[in-house]
PDB file of C-alpha atoms in Angstrom:
ATOM      1  CA  GLU A  22       0.000   0.000   0.000  1.00  0.00           C
ATOM      2  CA  THR A  23       1.679   3.201  -1.174  1.00  0.00           C
ATOM      3  CA  GLY A  24      -1.025   5.608  -0.081  1.00  0.00           C
ATOM      4  CA  VAL A  25      -1.823   6.507  -3.691  1.00  0.00           C
ATOM      5  CA  THR A  26      -5.113   5.295  -5.174  1.00  0.00           C
ATOM      6  CA  GLN A  27      -6.376   5.564  -8.728  1.00  0.00           C
ATOM      7  CA  THR A  28      -9.837   5.155 -10.214  1.00  0.00           C
ATOM      8  CA  PRO A  29     -11.005   3.619 -12.385  1.00  0.00           C
ATOM      9  CA  ARG A  30      -8.587   0.712 -12.627  1.00  0.00           C
ATOM     10  CA  HIS A  31      -9.757  -0.091 -16.156  1.00  0.00           C
ATOM     11  CA  LEU A  32     -11.402   2.124 -18.761  1.00  0.00           C
ATOM     12  CA  VAL A  33     -12.580   1.519 -22.288  1.00  0.00           C
ATOM     13  CA  MET A  34     -13.600   4.564 -24.271  1.00  0.00           C
ATOM     14  CA  GLY A  35     -14.406   5.567 -27.819  1.00  0.00           C
ATOM     15  CA  MET A  36     -12.503   8.277 -29.639  1.00  0.00           C
ATOM     16  CA  THR A  37     -15.355  10.773 -29.205  1.00  0.00           C
ATOM     17  CA  ASN A  38     -15.841  10.196 -25.483  1.00  0.00           C
ATOM     18  CA  LYS A  39     -14.809  12.400 -22.587  1.00  0.00           C
ATOM     19  CA  LYS A  40     -13.624  10.723 -19.438  1.00  0.00           C
ATOM     20  CA  SER A  41     -11.517  11.537 -16.395  1.00  0.00           C
ATOM     21  CA  LEU A  42      -8.941   9.589 -14.428  1.00  0.00           C
ATOM     22  CA  LYS A  43      -8.699  10.274 -10.723  1.00  0.00           C
ATOM     23  CA  CYS A  44      -5.753  10.014  -8.381  1.00  0.00           C
ATOM     24  CA  GLU A  45      -5.847  10.465  -4.636  1.00  0.00           C
ATOM     25  CA  GLN A  46      -2.934  10.419  -2.228  1.00  0.00           C
ATOM     26  CA  HIS A  47      -3.154  10.038   1.527  1.00  0.00           C
ATOM     27  CA  LEU A  48       0.405  10.747   2.574  1.00  0.00           C
ATOM     28  CA  GLY A  49       0.554  14.521   2.599  1.00  0.00           C
ATOM     29  CA  HIS A  50       2.681  14.659  -0.537  1.00  0.00           C
ATOM     30  CA  ASN A  51       3.293  18.060  -2.068  1.00  0.00           C
ATOM     31  CA  ALA A  52       4.172  16.857  -5.555  1.00  0.00           C
ATOM     32  CA  MET A  53       2.060  14.688  -7.854  1.00  0.00           C
ATOM     33  CA  TYR A  54       2.767  13.235 -11.263  1.00  0.00           C
ATOM     34  CA  TRP A  55       1.071  11.614 -14.238  1.00  0.00           C
ATOM     35  CA  TYR A  56       2.995   8.998 -16.196  1.00  0.00           C
ATOM     36  CA  LYS A  57       2.101   6.975 -19.268  1.00  0.00           C
ATOM     37  CA  GLN A  58       3.373   3.468 -19.883  1.00  0.00           C
ATOM     38  CA  SER A  59       2.816   2.097 -23.357  1.00  0.00           C
ATOM     39  CA  ALA A  60       3.586  -1.483 -24.266  1.00  0.00           C
ATOM     40  CA  LYS A  61       7.325  -2.165 -24.476  1.00  0.00           C
ATOM     41  CA  LYS A  62       8.221   1.437 -23.701  1.00  0.00           C
ATOM     42  CA  PRO A  63       9.614   3.057 -20.578  1.00  0.00           C
ATOM     43  CA  LEU A  64       7.396   5.080 -18.292  1.00  0.00           C
ATOM     44  CA  GLU A  65       6.988   8.545 -19.766  1.00  0.00           C
ATOM     45  CA  LEU A  66       6.450  11.549 -17.554  1.00  0.00           C
ATOM     46  CA  MET A  67       3.426  13.589 -18.657  1.00  0.00           C
ATOM     47  CA  PHE A  68       2.756  16.238 -16.011  1.00  0.00           C
ATOM     48  CA  VAL A  69       4.125  17.374 -12.672  1.00  0.00           C
ATOM     49  CA  TYR A  70       2.288  19.384 -10.040  1.00  0.00           C
ATOM     50  CA  ASN A  71       4.002  20.918  -7.033  1.00  0.00           C
ATOM     51  CA  PHE A  72       1.826  22.519  -4.374  1.00  0.00           C
ATOM     52  CA  LYS A  73      -1.088  22.374  -6.850  1.00  0.00           C
ATOM     53  CA  GLU A  74       0.852  24.290  -9.492  1.00  0.00           C
ATOM     54  CA  GLN A  75       1.830  22.633 -12.750  1.00  0.00           C
ATOM     55  CA  THR A  76       5.601  22.662 -13.111  1.00  0.00           C
ATOM     56  CA  GLU A  77       6.104  20.260 -16.013  1.00  0.00           C
ATOM     57  CA  ASN A  78       4.244  19.497 -19.201  1.00  0.00           C
ATOM     58  CA  ASN A  79       6.293  17.099 -21.269  1.00  0.00           C
ATOM     59  CA  SER A  80       4.921  18.106 -24.662  1.00  0.00           C
ATOM     60  CA  VAL A  81       1.706  16.263 -23.986  1.00  0.00           C
ATOM     61  CA  PRO A  82      -1.093  16.697 -26.575  1.00  0.00           C
ATOM     62  CA  SER A  83      -3.942  18.949 -25.504  1.00  0.00           C
ATOM     63  CA  ARG A  84      -6.403  16.053 -25.592  1.00  0.00           C
ATOM     64  CA  PHE A  85      -4.922  15.276 -22.162  1.00  0.00           C
ATOM     65  CA  SER A  86      -5.811  17.929 -19.614  1.00  0.00           C
ATOM     66  CA  PRO A  87      -4.625  17.679 -15.997  1.00  0.00           C
ATOM     67  CA  GLU A  88      -6.272  19.270 -13.010  1.00  0.00           C
ATOM     68  CA  CYS A  89      -5.049  19.524  -9.424  1.00  0.00           C
ATOM     69  CA  PRO A  90      -7.772  21.075  -7.258  1.00  0.00           C
ATOM     70  CA  ASN A  91      -5.904  20.390  -4.010  1.00  0.00           C
ATOM     71  CA  SER A  92      -2.758  18.664  -2.865  1.00  0.00           C
ATOM     72  CA  SER A  93      -4.561  15.336  -2.329  1.00  0.00           C
ATOM     73  CA  HIS A  94      -6.268  15.007  -5.703  1.00  0.00           C
ATOM     74  CA  LEU A  95      -5.079  14.914  -9.266  1.00  0.00           C
ATOM     75  CA  PHE A  96      -7.205  14.395 -12.345  1.00  0.00           C
ATOM     76  CA  LEU A  97      -6.437  13.648 -15.962  1.00  0.00           C
ATOM     77  CA  HIS A  98      -9.263  14.695 -18.261  1.00  0.00           C
ATOM     78  CA  LEU A  99      -9.387  12.856 -21.555  1.00  0.00           C
ATOM     79  CA  HIS A 100     -11.199  13.886 -24.727  1.00  0.00           C
ATOM     80  CA  THR A 101     -11.059  12.844 -28.382  1.00  0.00           C
ATOM     81  CA  LEU A 102      -8.314  10.330 -27.700  1.00  0.00           C
ATOM     82  CA  GLN A 103      -6.678   8.172 -30.343  1.00  0.00           C
ATOM     83  CA  PRO A 104      -6.171   4.390 -30.253  1.00  0.00           C
ATOM     84  CA  GLU A 105      -2.430   4.947 -29.758  1.00  0.00           C
ATOM     85  CA  ASP A 106      -3.263   6.595 -26.432  1.00  0.00           C
ATOM     86  CA  SER A 107      -4.174   3.167 -25.087  1.00  0.00           C
ATOM     87  CA  ALA A 108      -1.744   2.569 -22.242  1.00  0.00           C
ATOM     88  CA  LEU A 109      -1.339   2.272 -18.488  1.00  0.00           C
ATOM     89  CA  TYR A 110      -1.639   5.672 -16.836  1.00  0.00           C
ATOM     90  CA  LEU A 111       0.132   5.943 -13.520  1.00  0.00           C
ATOM     91  CA  CYS A 112      -0.138   8.586 -10.854  1.00  0.00           C
ATOM     92  CA  ALA A 113       2.659   9.146  -8.360  1.00  0.00           C
ATOM     93  CA  GLY A 114       3.270  11.362  -5.369  1.00  0.00           C
ATOM     94  CA  SER A 115       6.340  12.516  -3.520  1.00  0.00           C
ATOM     95  CA  GLN A 116       6.898  14.583  -0.420  1.00  0.00           C
ATOM     96  CA  ASP A 117       8.744  17.152  -2.471  1.00  0.00           C
ATOM     97  CA  LEU A 118      10.027  17.305  -6.019  1.00  0.00           C
ATOM     98  CA  GLN A 119      13.390  15.775  -5.155  1.00  0.00           C
ATOM     99  CA  GLU A 120      12.029  12.970  -3.048  1.00  0.00           C
ATOM    100  CA  THR A 121      11.244   9.376  -3.936  1.00  0.00           C
ATOM    101  CA  GLN A 122       8.039   8.940  -5.896  1.00  0.00           C
ATOM    102  CA  TYR A 123       5.361   6.493  -4.817  1.00  0.00           C
ATOM    103  CA  PHE A 124       3.035   5.144  -7.451  1.00  0.00           C
ATOM    104  CA  GLY A 125      -0.603   4.241  -7.567  1.00  0.00           C
ATOM    105  CA  PRO A 126      -1.813   1.019  -9.202  1.00  0.00           C
ATOM    106  CA  GLY A 127      -2.569   2.699 -12.509  1.00  0.00           C
ATOM    107  CA  THR A 128      -5.530   2.906 -14.862  1.00  0.00           C
ATOM    108  CA  ARG A 129      -5.448   0.587 -17.844  1.00  0.00           C
ATOM    109  CA  LEU A 130      -6.984   2.610 -20.703  1.00  0.00           C
ATOM    110  CA  LEU A 131      -8.174   1.204 -23.999  1.00  0.00           C
ATOM    111  CA  VAL A 132      -9.265   3.606 -26.728  1.00  0.00           C
ATOM    112  CA  LEU A 133     -11.382   2.056 -29.466  1.00  0.00           C
TER     113      LEU A 133
ATOM    114  CA  ASP B  12      17.271   8.233 -27.713  1.00  0.00           C
ATOM    115  CA  GLN B  13      16.992   6.260 -24.502  1.00  0.00           C
ATOM    116  CA  GLN B  14      18.958   7.753 -21.658  1.00  0.00           C
ATOM    117  CA  VAL B  15      18.373   4.827 -19.308  1.00  0.00           C
ATOM    118  CA  LYS B  16      18.815   1.359 -20.740  1.00  0.00           C
ATOM    119  CA  GLN B  17      18.048  -2.033 -19.346  1.00  0.00           C
ATOM    120  CA  ASN B  18      19.388  -4.307 -22.015  1.00  0.00           C
ATOM    121  CA  SER B  19      18.049  -7.563 -20.625  1.00  0.00           C
ATOM    122  CA  PRO B  20      14.283  -7.770 -21.034  1.00  0.00           C
ATOM    123  CA  SER B  21      14.172 -10.900 -18.882  1.00  0.00           C
ATOM    124  CA  LEU B  22      16.216 -12.910 -16.393  1.00  0.00           C
ATOM    125  CA  SER B  23      15.652 -16.316 -14.803  1.00  0.00           C
ATOM    126  CA  VAL B  24      17.355 -17.289 -11.567  1.00  0.00           C
ATOM    127  CA  GLN B  25      17.136 -20.299  -9.282  1.00  0.00           C
ATOM    128  CA  GLU B  26      15.721 -19.704  -5.810  1.00  0.00           C
ATOM    129  CA  GLY B  27      18.503 -19.017  -3.295  1.00  0.00           C
ATOM    130  CA  ARG B  28      20.941 -17.781  -5.926  1.00  0.00           C
ATOM    131  CA  ILE B  29      21.934 -14.192  -6.656  1.00  0.00           C
ATOM    132  CA  SER B  30      19.952 -12.086  -9.132  1.00  0.00           C
ATOM    133  CA  ILE B  31      21.866  -9.298 -10.839  1.00  0.00           C
ATOM    134  CA  LEU B  32      19.917  -6.708 -12.789  1.00  0.00           C
ATOM    135  CA  ASN B  33      21.842  -4.196 -14.857  1.00  0.00           C
ATOM    136  CA  CYS B  34      21.182  -0.666 -15.982  1.00  0.00           C
ATOM    137  CA  ASP B  35      23.221   1.742 -18.117  1.00  0.00           C
ATOM    138  CA  TYR B  36      22.714   5.451 -18.546  1.00  0.00           C
ATOM    139  CA  THR B  37      24.050   8.087 -20.891  1.00  0.00           C
ATOM    140  CA  ASN B  38      23.246  11.397 -19.203  1.00  0.00           C
ATOM    141  CA  SER B  39      26.057  12.482 -16.887  1.00  0.00           C
ATOM    142  CA  MET B  40      23.679  14.977 -15.219  1.00  0.00           C
ATOM    143  CA  PHE B  41      21.797  12.181 -13.491  1.00  0.00           C
ATOM    144  CA  ASP B  42      22.556  12.419  -9.786  1.00  0.00           C
ATOM    145  CA  TYR B  43      20.143  10.030  -8.124  1.00  0.00           C
ATOM    146  CA  PHE B  44      19.194   6.514  -9.114  1.00  0.00           C
ATOM    147  CA  LEU B  45      16.317   4.313  -8.062  1.00  0.00           C
ATOM    148  CA  TRP B  46      15.058   0.801  -8.564  1.00  0.00           C
ATOM    149  CA  TYR B  47      11.348   0.059  -8.679  1.00  0.00           C
ATOM    150  CA  LYS B  48       9.629  -3.310  -8.662  1.00  0.00           C
ATOM    151  CA  LYS B  49       6.332  -3.891 -10.432  1.00  0.00           C
ATOM    152  CA  TYR B  50       3.922  -6.783 -10.084  1.00  0.00           C
ATOM    153  CA  PRO B  51       1.202  -7.315 -12.708  1.00  0.00           C
ATOM    154  CA  ALA B  52      -1.858  -5.081 -12.206  1.00  0.00           C
ATOM    155  CA  GLU B  53      -0.004  -2.922  -9.685  1.00  0.00           C
ATOM    156  CA  GLY B  54       1.945   0.315  -9.920  1.00  0.00           C
ATOM    157  CA  PRO B  55       5.735   0.376  -9.510  1.00  0.00           C
ATOM    158  CA  THR B  56       6.907   0.084  -5.905  1.00  0.00           C
ATOM    159  CA  PHE B  57      10.029   1.864  -4.740  1.00  0.00           C
ATOM    160  CA  LEU B  58      12.744  -0.612  -3.771  1.00  0.00           C
ATOM    161  CA  ILE B  59      16.084   1.072  -3.192  1.00  0.00           C
ATOM    162  CA  SER B  60      17.990   4.156  -4.286  1.00  0.00           C
ATOM    163  CA  ILE B  61      21.511   5.517  -4.459  1.00  0.00           C
ATOM    164  CA  SER B  62      22.948   8.997  -4.681  1.00  0.00           C
ATOM    165  CA  SER B  63      25.682   9.719  -7.196  1.00  0.00           C
ATOM    166  CA  ILE B  64      28.091  10.490  -4.348  1.00  0.00           C
ATOM    167  CA  LYS B  65      27.970   6.850  -3.238  1.00  0.00           C
ATOM    168  CA  ASP B  66      28.975   3.638  -4.962  1.00  0.00           C
ATOM    169  CA  LYS B  67      26.954   1.183  -2.891  1.00  0.00           C
ATOM    170  CA  ASN B  68      23.755   1.096  -0.908  1.00  0.00           C
ATOM    171  CA  GLU B  69      22.434  -1.933   0.896  1.00  0.00           C
ATOM    172  CA  ASP B  70      19.004  -2.742   2.306  1.00  0.00           C
ATOM    173  CA  GLY B  71      18.501  -6.285   3.492  1.00  0.00           C
ATOM    174  CA  ARG B  72      18.709  -8.661   0.547  1.00  0.00           C
ATOM    175  CA  PHE B  73      18.972  -5.771  -1.922  1.00  0.00           C
ATOM    176  CA  THR B  74      22.174  -3.963  -2.828  1.00  0.00           C
ATOM    177  CA  VAL B  75      22.604  -1.339  -5.500  1.00  0.00           C
ATOM    178  CA  PHE B  76      26.038  -0.633  -6.959  1.00  0.00           C
ATOM    179  CA  LEU B  77      26.887   2.496  -8.925  1.00  0.00           C
ATOM    180  CA  ASN B  78      29.884   2.835 -11.246  1.00  0.00           C
ATOM    181  CA  LYS B  79      29.855   6.453 -12.349  1.00  0.00           C
ATOM    182  CA  SER B  80      32.815   6.214 -14.673  1.00  0.00           C
ATOM    183  CA  ALA B  81      31.079   3.412 -16.572  1.00  0.00           C
ATOM    184  CA  LYS B  82      27.638   5.015 -16.191  1.00  0.00           C
ATOM    185  CA  HIS B  83      26.384   1.699 -14.937  1.00  0.00           C
ATOM    186  CA  LEU B  84      24.367   0.539 -11.987  1.00  0.00           C
ATOM    187  CA  SER B  85      23.246  -2.858 -10.873  1.00  0.00           C
ATOM    188  CA  LEU B  86      20.809  -4.329  -8.408  1.00  0.00           C
ATOM    189  CA  HIS B  87      21.820  -7.478  -6.551  1.00  0.00           C
ATOM    190  CA  ILE B  88      19.229  -9.610  -4.818  1.00  0.00           C
ATOM    191  CA  VAL B  89      20.594 -12.343  -2.615  1.00  0.00           C
ATOM    192  CA  PRO B  90      19.234 -14.818  -1.851  1.00  0.00           C
ATOM    193  CA  SER B  91      16.551 -14.632  -4.528  1.00  0.00           C
ATOM    194  CA  GLN B  92      13.069 -15.713  -3.540  1.00  0.00           C
ATOM    195  CA  PRO B  93      10.047 -16.670  -5.683  1.00  0.00           C
ATOM    196  CA  GLY B  94       8.243 -13.552  -4.384  1.00  0.00           C
ATOM    197  CA  ASP B  95      10.927 -11.441  -6.045  1.00  0.00           C
ATOM    198  CA  SER B  96       9.534 -12.417  -9.451  1.00  0.00           C
ATOM    199  CA  ALA B  97       8.439  -9.110 -10.965  1.00  0.00           C
ATOM    200  CA  VAL B  98       9.486  -6.476 -13.468  1.00  0.00           C
ATOM    201  CA  TYR B  99      12.311  -4.273 -12.189  1.00  0.00           C
ATOM    202  CA  PHE B 100      12.676  -0.720 -13.457  1.00  0.00           C
ATOM    203  CA  CYS B 101      15.795   1.343 -13.181  1.00  0.00           C
ATOM    204  CA  ALA B 102      15.207   5.116 -12.940  1.00  0.00           C
ATOM    205  CA  ALA B 103      17.473   8.133 -12.882  1.00  0.00           C
ATOM    206  CA  SER B 104      16.782  11.613 -11.627  1.00  0.00           C
ATOM    207  CA  SER B 105      18.054  14.914 -12.938  1.00  0.00           C
ATOM    208  CA  TYR B 106      17.276  18.552 -12.366  1.00  0.00           C
ATOM    209  CA  SER B 107      15.094  19.829 -15.197  1.00  0.00           C
ATOM    210  CA  GLY B 108      15.028  23.499 -14.282  1.00  0.00           C
ATOM    211  CA  ALA B 109      12.716  25.805 -12.271  1.00  0.00           C
ATOM    212  CA  GLY B 110      13.071  23.649  -9.154  1.00  0.00           C
ATOM    213  CA  SER B 111      11.821  20.560 -10.913  1.00  0.00           C
ATOM    214  CA  TYR B 112      13.313  17.070 -11.054  1.00  0.00           C
ATOM    215  CA  GLN B 113      12.489  14.429 -13.624  1.00  0.00           C
ATOM    216  CA  LEU B 114      12.670  10.674 -13.378  1.00  0.00           C
ATOM    217  CA  THR B 115      13.749   8.847 -16.508  1.00  0.00           C
ATOM    218  CA  PHE B 116      12.917   5.155 -16.571  1.00  0.00           C
ATOM    219  CA  GLY B 117      14.355   2.154 -18.334  1.00  0.00           C
ATOM    220  CA  LYS B 118      12.083  -0.346 -20.088  1.00  0.00           C
ATOM    221  CA  GLY B 119      12.350  -2.862 -17.282  1.00  0.00           C
ATOM    222  CA  THR B 120      13.717  -6.368 -16.754  1.00  0.00           C
ATOM    223  CA  LYS B 121      11.359  -9.204 -15.947  1.00  0.00           C
ATOM    224  CA  LEU B 122      12.874 -11.374 -13.215  1.00  0.00           C
ATOM    225  CA  SER B 123      11.636 -14.908 -12.730  1.00  0.00           C
ATOM    226  CA  VAL B 124      12.855 -16.766  -9.645  1.00  0.00           C
ATOM    227  CA  ILE B 125      12.412 -20.488 -10.094  1.00  0.00           C
ATOM    228  CA  PRO B 126      11.638 -22.524  -6.957  1.00  0.00           C
TER     229      PRO B 126
END
């Protein structure tokens, strides 16, 4: 148990749908992250939030839209995704930006 | 271009023996290295880390060695247990500007410990 939860665990969506992934952390972390893991590729950092402010956007397409309403919650809003966006999306938290990151279980996304 | 490479996609080891997982990196700005373990249907779990000012860090059965001149690190698990069977990711941290640090991951090595 890492103190980071993600919902839903699995999601199937069409290319015209709008959905949101939710991440919640219970450890008082100040920094939160979204990663994408595609098949046979390394984890790719998507976004970083520190004290609710976005500090990194790794050239992520605008069809992915993050939101951090408070330091315990992080969302990833999805709209008009492509089949190649099918992947495992992982949320992580760390006490501060330099500290070890702790991951949630991930959301397995399939875009049809 | 991959900055963190795990060249062995898989490794099989007999229970009780030593498992050695290797990782190479190319970016000399990396100053902190981590190993994560991942079971199916779970997120990566932090295992052990090492700062670039050290060459060895030990935690129970797990030891990480860092060779900065060779830009190489390795994770030793001894003795290996069936519960160690998982995918192991090597990660490296570097400062990316404006107070932000990024983790760069390798593709992972799947370890199978045979009873």
